[in-house]
Amino acid sequence: MRGCLTTIITLIILFAFGGTALAAIFILVPLLLGEQDAKGFTDLHWYTWVTIIVLPIILLKLLVKMSRVTSNYICDMLGID
């Protein structure tokens, strides 16, 4: 039951905010790392590319972790195993 609830919570959050967060990563990361003068994605430095690749992975891991915590809390509150 907890795994199904974790999956449902994760998918709801991904479908609600996933596209916006992904677009924000591609727009905000170069701006935050000082790449305002880049003409395209080929002009970005290596550390900007690493950040663009690693940040979604870290955020997905946090999302799944928080979904597990939330589903465990809900199941414990309702007394469901």
XYZ file of C-alpha atoms in Angstrom:
81
model
C 0.000 0.000 0.000
C 2.793 2.412 0.871
C 4.534 1.842 -2.474
C 1.346 2.526 -4.435
C 0.701 5.683 -2.455
C 4.310 6.804 -2.947
C 3.974 6.301 -6.707
C 0.695 8.218 -6.830
C 2.106 11.156 -4.843
C 5.263 11.240 -6.979
C 3.325 11.176 -10.246
C 0.901 13.875 -9.110
C 3.778 16.186 -8.225
C 5.678 15.371 -11.438
C 2.705 15.990 -13.685
C 1.753 19.166 -11.823
C 5.192 20.780 -11.583
C 7.581 18.660 -13.683
C 7.472 20.590 -16.937
C 7.771 23.938 -15.255
C 10.682 22.824 -13.083
C 12.542 21.349 -16.049
C 12.125 24.526 -18.062
C 13.213 26.590 -15.073
C 16.395 24.529 -14.757
C 17.360 25.171 -18.375
C 16.643 28.888 -18.022
C 17.763 29.707 -14.476
C 20.942 27.637 -14.127
C 22.874 29.477 -16.869
C 21.684 32.799 -15.471
C 22.727 31.904 -11.935
C 26.144 30.688 -13.067
C 26.934 33.859 -14.986
C 26.326 32.688 -18.546
C 24.195 35.653 -19.644
C 26.313 36.363 -22.724
C 26.031 32.819 -24.151
C 24.338 32.793 -27.553
C 23.135 29.187 -27.285
C 23.621 25.948 -25.407
C 26.901 25.274 -27.215
C 28.498 28.353 -25.624
C 27.950 27.160 -22.042
C 30.862 26.113 -19.839
C 31.335 22.520 -18.682
C 30.239 23.240 -15.107
C 26.951 24.665 -16.365
C 26.293 21.454 -18.313
C 27.161 19.339 -15.270
C 24.769 21.387 -13.154
C 21.985 21.093 -15.747
C 22.459 17.296 -15.812
C 22.950 16.657 -12.077
C 20.308 19.036 -10.671
C 17.250 17.144 -12.065
C 18.661 13.866 -10.739
C 19.089 15.307 -7.255
C 15.650 16.900 -7.348
C 14.024 13.623 -8.444
C 15.756 11.774 -5.616
C 14.467 14.360 -3.139
C 10.984 14.129 -4.630
C 10.853 10.348 -4.228
C 12.258 10.587 -0.695
C 9.661 13.161 0.347
C 6.897 11.120 -1.323
C 7.959 8.114 0.762
C 7.927 10.185 3.934
C 4.486 11.557 3.086
C 3.021 8.149 2.252
C 4.480 6.639 5.439
C 2.916 9.466 7.452
C -0.475 9.006 5.778
C -0.434 5.225 6.235
C 0.633 5.507 9.884
C -2.023 8.126 10.554
C -4.747 5.938 9.029
C -3.389 2.712 10.523
C -2.843 1.045 7.140
C -0.023 -1.449 6.653
